[in-house]
Coordinates of N, CA and C in Angstrom, one line a residue:
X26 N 0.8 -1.2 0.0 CA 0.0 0.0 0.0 C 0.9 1.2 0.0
X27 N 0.8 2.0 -1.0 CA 1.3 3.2 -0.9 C 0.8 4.4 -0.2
X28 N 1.6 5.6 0.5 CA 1.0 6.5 0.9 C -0.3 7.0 0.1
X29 N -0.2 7.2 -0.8 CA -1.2 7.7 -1.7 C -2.8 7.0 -1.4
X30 N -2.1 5.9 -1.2 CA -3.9 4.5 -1.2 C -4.3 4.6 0.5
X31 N -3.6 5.5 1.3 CA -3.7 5.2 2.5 C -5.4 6.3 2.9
X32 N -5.9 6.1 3.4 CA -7.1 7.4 3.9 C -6.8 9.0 3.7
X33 N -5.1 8.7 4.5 CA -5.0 10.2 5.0 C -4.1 10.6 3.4
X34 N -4.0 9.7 2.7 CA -3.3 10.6 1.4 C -4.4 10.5 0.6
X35 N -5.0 9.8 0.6 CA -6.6 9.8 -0.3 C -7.4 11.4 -0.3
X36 N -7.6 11.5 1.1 CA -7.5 13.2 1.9 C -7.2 14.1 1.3
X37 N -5.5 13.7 1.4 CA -4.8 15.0 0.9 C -4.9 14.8 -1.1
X38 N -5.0 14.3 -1.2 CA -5.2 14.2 -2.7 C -6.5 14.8 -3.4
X39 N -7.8 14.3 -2.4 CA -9.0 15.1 -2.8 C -8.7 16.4 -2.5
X40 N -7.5 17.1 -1.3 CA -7.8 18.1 -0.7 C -7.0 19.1 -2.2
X41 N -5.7 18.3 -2.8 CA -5.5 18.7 -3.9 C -6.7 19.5 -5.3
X42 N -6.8 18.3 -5.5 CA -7.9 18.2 -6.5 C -9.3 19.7 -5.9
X43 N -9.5 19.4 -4.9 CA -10.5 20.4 -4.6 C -9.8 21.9 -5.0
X44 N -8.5 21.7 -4.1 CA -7.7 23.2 -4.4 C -7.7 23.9 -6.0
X45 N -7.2 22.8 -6.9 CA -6.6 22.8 -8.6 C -8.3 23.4 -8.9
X46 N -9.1 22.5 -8.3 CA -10.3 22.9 -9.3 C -10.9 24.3 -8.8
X47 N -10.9 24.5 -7.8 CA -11.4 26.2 -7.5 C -10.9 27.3 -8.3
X48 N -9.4 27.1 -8.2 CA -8.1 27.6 -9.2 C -8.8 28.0 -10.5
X49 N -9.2 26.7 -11.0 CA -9.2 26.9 -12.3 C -10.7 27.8 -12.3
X50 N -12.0 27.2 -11.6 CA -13.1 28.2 -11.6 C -12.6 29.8 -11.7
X51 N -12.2 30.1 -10.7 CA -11.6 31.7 -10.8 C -10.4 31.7 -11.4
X52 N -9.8 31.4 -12.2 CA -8.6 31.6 -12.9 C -8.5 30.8 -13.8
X53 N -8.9 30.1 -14.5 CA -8.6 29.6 -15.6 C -7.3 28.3 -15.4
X54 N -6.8 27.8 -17.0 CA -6.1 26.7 -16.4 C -4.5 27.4 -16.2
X55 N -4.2 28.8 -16.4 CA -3.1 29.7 -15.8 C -3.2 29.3 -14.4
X56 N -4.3 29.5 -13.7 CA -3.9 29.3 -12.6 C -3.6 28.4 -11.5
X57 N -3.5 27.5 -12.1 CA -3.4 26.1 -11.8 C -1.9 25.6 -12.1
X58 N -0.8 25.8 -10.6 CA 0.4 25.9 -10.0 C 0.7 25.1 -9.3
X59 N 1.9 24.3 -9.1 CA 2.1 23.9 -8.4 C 1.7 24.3 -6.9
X60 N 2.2 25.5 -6.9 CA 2.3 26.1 -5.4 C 1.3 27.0 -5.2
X61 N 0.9 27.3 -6.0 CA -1.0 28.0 -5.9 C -1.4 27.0 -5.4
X62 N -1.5 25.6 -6.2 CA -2.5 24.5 -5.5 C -2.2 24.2 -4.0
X63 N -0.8 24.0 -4.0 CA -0.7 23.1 -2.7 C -0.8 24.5 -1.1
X64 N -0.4 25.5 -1.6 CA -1.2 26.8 -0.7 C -2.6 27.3 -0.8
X65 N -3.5 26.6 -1.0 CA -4.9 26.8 -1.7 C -5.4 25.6 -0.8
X66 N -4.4 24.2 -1.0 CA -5.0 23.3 0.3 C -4.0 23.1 1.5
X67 N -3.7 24.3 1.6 CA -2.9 24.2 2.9 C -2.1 23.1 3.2
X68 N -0.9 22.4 2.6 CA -0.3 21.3 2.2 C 1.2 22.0 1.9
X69 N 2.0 20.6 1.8 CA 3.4 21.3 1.2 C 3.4 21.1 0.2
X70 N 4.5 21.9 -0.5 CA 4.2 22.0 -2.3 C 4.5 20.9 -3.2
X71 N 5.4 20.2 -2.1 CA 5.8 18.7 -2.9 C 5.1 17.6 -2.8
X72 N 3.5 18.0 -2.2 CA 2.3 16.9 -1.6 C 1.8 16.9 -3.6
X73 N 2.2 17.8 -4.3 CA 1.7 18.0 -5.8 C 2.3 17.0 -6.7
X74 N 3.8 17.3 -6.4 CA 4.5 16.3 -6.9 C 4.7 15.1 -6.7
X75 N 4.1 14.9 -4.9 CA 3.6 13.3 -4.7 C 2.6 12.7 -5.2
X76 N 1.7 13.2 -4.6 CA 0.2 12.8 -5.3 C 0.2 12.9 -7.0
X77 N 0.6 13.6 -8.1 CA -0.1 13.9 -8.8 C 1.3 13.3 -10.1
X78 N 1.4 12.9 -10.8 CA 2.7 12.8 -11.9 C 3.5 13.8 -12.6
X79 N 2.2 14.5 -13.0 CA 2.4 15.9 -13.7 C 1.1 17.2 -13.2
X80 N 2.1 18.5 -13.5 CA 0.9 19.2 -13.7 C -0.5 18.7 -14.7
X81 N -0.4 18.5 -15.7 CA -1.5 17.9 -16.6 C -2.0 17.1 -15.8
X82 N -1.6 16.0 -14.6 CA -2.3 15.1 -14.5 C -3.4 15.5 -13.5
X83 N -2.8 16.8 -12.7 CA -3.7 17.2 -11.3 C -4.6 18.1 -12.0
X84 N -4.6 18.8 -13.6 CA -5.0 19.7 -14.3 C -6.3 19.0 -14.8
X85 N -6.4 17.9 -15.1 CA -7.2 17.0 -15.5 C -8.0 16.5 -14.5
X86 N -7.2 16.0 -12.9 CA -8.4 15.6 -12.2 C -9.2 16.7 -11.7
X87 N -8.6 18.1 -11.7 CA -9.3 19.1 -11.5 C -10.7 19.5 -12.1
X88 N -10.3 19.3 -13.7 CA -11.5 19.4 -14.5 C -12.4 18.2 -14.8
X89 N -11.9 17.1 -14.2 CA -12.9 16.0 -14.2 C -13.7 16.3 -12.9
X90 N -13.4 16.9 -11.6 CA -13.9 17.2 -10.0 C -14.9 18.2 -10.5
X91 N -14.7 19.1 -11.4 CA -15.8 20.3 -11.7 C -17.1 19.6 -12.3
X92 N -16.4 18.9 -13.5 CA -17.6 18.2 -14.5 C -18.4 17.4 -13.7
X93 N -18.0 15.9 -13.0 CA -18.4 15.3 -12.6 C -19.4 16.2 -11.4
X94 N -19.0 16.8 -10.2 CA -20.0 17.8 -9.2 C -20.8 18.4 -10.2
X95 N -21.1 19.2 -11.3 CA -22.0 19.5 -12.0 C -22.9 18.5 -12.7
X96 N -21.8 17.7 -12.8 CA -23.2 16.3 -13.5 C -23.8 15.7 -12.4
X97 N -23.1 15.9 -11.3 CA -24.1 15.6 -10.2 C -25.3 15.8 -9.8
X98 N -25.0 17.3 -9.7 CA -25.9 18.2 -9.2 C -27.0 18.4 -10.4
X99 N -26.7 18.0 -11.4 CA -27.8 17.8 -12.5 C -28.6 16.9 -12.6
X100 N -28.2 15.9 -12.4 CA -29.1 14.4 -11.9 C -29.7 14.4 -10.6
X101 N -29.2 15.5 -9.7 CA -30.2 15.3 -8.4 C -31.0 16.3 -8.5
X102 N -31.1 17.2 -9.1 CA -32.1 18.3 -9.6 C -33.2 17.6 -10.3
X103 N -32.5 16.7 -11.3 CA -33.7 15.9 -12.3 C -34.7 15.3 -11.7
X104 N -33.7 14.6 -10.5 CA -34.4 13.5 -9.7 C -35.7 14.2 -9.1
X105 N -35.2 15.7 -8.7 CA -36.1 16.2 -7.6 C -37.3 16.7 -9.1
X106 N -36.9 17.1 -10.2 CA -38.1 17.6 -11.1 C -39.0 16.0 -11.1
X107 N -38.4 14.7 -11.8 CA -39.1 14.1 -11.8 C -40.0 13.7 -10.6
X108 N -39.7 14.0 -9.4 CA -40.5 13.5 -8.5 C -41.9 14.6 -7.9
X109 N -41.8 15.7 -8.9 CA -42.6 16.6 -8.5 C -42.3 18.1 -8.7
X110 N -40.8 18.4 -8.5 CA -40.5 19.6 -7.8 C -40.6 20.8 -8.8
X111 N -41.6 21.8 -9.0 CA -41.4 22.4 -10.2 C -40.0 23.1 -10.5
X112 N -39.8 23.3 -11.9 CA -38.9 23.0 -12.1 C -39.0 24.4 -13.4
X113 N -37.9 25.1 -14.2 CA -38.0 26.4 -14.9 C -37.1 25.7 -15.8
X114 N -37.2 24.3 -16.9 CA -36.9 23.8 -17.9 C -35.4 24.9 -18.1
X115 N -36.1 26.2 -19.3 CA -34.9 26.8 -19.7 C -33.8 27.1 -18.7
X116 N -34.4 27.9 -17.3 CA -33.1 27.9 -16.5 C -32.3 26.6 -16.2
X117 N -33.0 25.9 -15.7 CA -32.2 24.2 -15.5 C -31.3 23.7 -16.8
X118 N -31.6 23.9 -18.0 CA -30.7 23.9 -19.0 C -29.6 25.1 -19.1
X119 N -30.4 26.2 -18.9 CA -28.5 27.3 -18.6 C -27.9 27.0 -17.8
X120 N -28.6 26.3 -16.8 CA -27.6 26.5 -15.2 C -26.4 25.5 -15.6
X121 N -27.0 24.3 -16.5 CA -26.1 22.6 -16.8 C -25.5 23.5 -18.2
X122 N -25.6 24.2 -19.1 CA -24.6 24.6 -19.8 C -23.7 25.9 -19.8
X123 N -24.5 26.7 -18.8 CA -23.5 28.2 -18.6 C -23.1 28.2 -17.4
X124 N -24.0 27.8 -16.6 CA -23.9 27.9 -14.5 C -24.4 29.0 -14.2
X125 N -22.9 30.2 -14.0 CA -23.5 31.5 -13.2 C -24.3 32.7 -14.6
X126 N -24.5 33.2 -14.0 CA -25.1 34.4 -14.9 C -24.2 35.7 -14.9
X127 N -23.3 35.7 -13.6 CA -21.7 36.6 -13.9 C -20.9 36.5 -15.0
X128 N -20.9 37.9 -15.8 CA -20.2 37.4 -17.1 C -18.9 36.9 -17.1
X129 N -18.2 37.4 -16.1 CA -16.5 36.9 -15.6 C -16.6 35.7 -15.9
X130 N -17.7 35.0 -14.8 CA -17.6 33.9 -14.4 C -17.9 32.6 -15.7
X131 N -18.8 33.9 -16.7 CA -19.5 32.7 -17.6 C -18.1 32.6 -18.8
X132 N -17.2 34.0 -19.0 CA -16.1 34.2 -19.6 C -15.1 33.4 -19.0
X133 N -15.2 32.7 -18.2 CA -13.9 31.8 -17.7 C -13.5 30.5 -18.3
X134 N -15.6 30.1 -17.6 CA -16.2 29.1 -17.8 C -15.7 28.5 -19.7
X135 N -16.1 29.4 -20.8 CA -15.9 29.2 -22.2 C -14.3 29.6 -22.4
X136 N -13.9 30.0 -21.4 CA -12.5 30.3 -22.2 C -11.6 28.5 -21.5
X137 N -12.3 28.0 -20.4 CA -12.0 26.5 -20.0 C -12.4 25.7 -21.3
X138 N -13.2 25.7 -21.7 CA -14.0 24.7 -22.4 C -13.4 24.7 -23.7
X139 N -13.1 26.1 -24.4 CA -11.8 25.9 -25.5 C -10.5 26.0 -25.6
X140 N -10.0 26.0 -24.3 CA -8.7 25.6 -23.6 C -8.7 24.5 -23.4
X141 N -9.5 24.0 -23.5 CA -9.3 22.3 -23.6 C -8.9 21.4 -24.6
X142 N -9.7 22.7 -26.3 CA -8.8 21.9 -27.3 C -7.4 22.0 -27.8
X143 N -6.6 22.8 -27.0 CA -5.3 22.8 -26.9 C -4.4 22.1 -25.6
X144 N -5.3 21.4 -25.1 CA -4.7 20.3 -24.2 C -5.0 18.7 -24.6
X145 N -4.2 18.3 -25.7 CA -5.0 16.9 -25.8 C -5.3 15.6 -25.3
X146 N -4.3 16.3 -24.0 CA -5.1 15.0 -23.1 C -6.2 15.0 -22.0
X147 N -6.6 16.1 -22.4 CA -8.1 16.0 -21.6 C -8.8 16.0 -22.9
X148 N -9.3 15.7 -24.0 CA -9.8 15.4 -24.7 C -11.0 14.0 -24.9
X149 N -10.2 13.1 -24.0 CA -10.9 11.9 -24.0 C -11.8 12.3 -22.5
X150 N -11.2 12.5 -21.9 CA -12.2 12.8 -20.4 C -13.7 13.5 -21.2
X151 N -13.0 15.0 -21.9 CA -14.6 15.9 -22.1 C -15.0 15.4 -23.3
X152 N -14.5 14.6 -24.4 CA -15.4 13.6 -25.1 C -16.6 13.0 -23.8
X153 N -16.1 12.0 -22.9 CA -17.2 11.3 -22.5 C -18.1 12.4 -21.3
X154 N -17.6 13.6 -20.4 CA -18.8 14.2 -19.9 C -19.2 15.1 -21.2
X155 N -19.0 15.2 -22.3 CA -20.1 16.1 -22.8 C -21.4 14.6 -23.1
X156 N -20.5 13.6 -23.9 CA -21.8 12.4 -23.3 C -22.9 12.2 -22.8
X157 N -22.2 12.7 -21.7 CA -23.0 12.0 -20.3 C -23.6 14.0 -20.1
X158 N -23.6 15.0 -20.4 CA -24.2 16.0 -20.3 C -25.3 16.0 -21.6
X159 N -25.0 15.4 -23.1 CA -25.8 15.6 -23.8 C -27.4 15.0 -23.5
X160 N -26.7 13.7 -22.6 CA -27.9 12.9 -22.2 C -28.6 13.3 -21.0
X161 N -28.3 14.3 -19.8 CA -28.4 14.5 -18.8 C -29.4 15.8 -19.5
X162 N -29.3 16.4 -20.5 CA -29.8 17.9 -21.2 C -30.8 17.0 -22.2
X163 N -31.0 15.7 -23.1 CA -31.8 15.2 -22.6 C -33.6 14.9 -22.4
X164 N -32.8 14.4 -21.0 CA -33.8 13.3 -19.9 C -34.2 15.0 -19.5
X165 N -33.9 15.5 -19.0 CA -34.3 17.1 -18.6 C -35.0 17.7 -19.7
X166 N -35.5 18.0 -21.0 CA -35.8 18.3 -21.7 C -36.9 17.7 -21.7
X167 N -36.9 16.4 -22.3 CA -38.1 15.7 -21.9 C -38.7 15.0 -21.3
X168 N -38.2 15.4 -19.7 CA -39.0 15.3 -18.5 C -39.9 16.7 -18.9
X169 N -39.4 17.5 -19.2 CA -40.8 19.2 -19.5 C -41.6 18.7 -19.9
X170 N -41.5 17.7 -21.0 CA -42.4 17.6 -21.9 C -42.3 17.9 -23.2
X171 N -41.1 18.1 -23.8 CA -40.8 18.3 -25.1 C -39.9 16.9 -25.8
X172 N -40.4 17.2 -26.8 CA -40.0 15.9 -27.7 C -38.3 16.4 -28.0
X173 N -37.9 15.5 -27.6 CA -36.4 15.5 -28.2 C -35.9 14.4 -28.3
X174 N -34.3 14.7 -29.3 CA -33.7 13.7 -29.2 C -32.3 14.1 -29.1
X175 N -31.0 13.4 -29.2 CA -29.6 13.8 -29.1 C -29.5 15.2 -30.0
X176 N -29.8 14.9 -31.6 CA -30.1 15.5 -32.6 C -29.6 17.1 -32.1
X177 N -31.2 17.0 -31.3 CA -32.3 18.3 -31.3 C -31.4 18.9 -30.3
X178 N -30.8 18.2 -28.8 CA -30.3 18.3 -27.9 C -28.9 19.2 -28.6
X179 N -28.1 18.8 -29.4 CA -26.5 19.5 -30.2 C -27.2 20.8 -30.7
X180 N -28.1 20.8 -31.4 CA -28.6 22.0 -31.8 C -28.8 23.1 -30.6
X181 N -29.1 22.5 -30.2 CA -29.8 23.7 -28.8 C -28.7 24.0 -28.3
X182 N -27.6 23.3 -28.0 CA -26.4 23.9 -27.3 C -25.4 24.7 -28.3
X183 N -25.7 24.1 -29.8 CA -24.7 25.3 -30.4 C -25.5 26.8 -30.5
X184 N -26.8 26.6 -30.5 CA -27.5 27.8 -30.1 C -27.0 28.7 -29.3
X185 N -27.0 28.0 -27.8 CA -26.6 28.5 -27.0 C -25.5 29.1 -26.6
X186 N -24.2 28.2 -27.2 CA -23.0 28.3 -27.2 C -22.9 29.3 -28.1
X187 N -23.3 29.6 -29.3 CA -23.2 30.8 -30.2 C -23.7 32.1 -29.5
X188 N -24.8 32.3 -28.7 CA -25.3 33.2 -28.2 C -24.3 34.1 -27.2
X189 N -23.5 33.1 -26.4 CA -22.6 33.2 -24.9 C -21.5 33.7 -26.1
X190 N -20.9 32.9 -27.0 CA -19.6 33.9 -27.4 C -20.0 35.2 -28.1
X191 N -21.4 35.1 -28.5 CA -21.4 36.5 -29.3 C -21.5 37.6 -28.3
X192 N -22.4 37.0 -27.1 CA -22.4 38.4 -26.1 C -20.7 38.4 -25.7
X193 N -20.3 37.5 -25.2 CA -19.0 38.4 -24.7 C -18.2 38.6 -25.7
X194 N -18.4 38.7 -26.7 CA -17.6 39.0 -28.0 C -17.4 40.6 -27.8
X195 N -19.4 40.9 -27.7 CA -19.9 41.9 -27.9 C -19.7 43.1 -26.5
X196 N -19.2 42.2 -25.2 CA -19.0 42.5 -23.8 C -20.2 42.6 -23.2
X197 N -21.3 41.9 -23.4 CA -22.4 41.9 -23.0 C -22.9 41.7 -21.7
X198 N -23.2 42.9 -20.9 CA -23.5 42.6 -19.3 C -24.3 41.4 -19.0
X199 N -25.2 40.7 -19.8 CA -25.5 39.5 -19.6 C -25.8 38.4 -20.8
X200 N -24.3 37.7 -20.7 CA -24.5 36.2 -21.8 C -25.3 35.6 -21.3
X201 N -25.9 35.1 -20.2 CA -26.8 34.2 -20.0 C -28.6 34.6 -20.4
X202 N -28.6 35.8 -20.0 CA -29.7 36.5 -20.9 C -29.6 36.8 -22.3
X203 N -28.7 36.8 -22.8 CA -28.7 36.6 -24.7 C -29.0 35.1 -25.0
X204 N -28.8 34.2 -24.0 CA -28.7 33.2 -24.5 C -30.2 32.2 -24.3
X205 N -30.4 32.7 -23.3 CA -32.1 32.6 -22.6 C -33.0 32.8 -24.0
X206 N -32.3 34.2 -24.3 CA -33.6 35.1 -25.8 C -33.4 34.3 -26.8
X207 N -32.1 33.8 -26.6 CA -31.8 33.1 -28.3 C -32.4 31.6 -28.3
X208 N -32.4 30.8 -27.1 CA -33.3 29.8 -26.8 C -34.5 29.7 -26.9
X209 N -35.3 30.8 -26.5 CA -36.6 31.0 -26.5 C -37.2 31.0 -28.1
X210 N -35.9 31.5 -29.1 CA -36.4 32.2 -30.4 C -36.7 30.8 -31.1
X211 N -35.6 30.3 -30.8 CA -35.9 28.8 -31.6 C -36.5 27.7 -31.0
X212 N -36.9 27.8 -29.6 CA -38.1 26.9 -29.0 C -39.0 27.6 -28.4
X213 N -39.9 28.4 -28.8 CA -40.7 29.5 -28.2 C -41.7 28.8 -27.0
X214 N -41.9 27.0 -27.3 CA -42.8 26.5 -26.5 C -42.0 26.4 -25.6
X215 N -40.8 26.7 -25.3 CA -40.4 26.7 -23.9 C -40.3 27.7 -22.5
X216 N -41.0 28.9 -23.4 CA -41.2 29.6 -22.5 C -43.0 29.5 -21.5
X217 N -43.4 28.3 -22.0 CA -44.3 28.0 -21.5 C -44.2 27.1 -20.2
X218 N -43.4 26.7 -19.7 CA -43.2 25.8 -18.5 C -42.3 26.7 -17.7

C-alpha cells in the first residue's frame, strides 16, 4: 500500500484536487500551480508532486472534479423535477450549460471549455462528460415535456454556445440572458413551463 492508497493521502489528494479545481473556476487553467494549489489546500508543495505525476495530471483531475460535481448536481435536480419539484426547464438547462449568470464567471467558464482543445489529453475525459451532459440535457428536456432527441439536444447547445460567445464578444453585461432570448427564439414553447 502506498502513501497515496492510505485514507490520509486519499485526503490529501482530494484536498489537492479540490484546491486545482477552485483555481481553475476563478482563474482559468493559468492558474493552476504547483504552489498555488498546494497553498490553496494548505499542504506542502511537494504533496503535488507526490500525489499527482504531472501538472496535466492534477490539471485533468481538477477538471474531471468540476464536470463530474456539475453532473451531479444535474441528476439530483432531475431527480427532484421528476418527483414533482417544479422546475424552470430553460433555467435548468443554462444553469447545466452556462452555470453562473456573472459574465466573468461565464467568460472563464468558455475560455476552459476551449482551452481544452489545446490540451490533448483532456480530450478523451470531455469527449465522455459532454456524453454523459448531452444525455443529462436530454432526460431534462423531456422530462418538461418536449420531444427531443440527441439531434435536437446539439442543436440547442450550439445555439446556446453561439449566443454566450457572441455576447461576450460583444462584452455583454449578460450572456446568459442573450442566450435565454436566443433559446426562447428557436423553442418559443419553452417559454411555456
Amino acid at each position: 500500500m502506498t502513501a497515496a492508497s492510505t485514507p490520509k493521502g486519499e485526503r490529501r489528494r482530494h484536498e489537492l484536487v479540490a484546491a486545482a479545481a477552485a483555481l481553475l473556476t476563478e482563474g482559468g487553467f493559468d492558474a493552476i500551480r504547483h504552489r498555488a494549489v498546494a497553498e490553496r489546500a494548505g499542504l506542502p508543495l511537494a504533496s503535488t508532486t507526490y500525489y499527482f505525476d504531472s501538472l496535466d495530471d492534477l490539471i485533468e483531475a481538477a477538471v474531471e472534479f468540476n464536470g463530474r460535481a456539475e453532473l451531479t448536481d444535474g441528476r439530483a435536480r432531475l431527480a427532484r423535477m421528476l418527483a414533482g419539484e417544479p422546475t424552470d426547464v430553460i433555467e435548468f438547462v443554462l444553469d447545466q450549460l452556462i452555470g453562473e449568470s456573472d459574465s466573468q464567471a461565464v467568460m472563464l467558464r468558455y475560455e476552459r471549455l476551449v482551452g481544452t482543445g489545446r490540451r490533448p489529453y483532456l480530450r478523451p475525459l470531455m469527449r465522455q462528460m459532454g456524453v454523459e451532459l448531452h444525455q443529462l440535457l436530454l432526460e431534462i428536456l423531456t422530462a418538461g415535456g418536449f420531444r427531443m432527441d440527441l439531434e435536437r439536444v446539439n442543436q440547442l447547445i450550439s445555439v446556446v454556445d453561439g449566443a454566450v460567445v457572441n455576447a461576450l464578444i460583444e462584452v455583454h453585461p449578460d450572456p446568459r440572458g442573450a442566450a435565454r432570448r436566443m433559446l426562447l427564439s428557436v423553442m418559443p414553447d419553452l417559454g411555456d413551463q
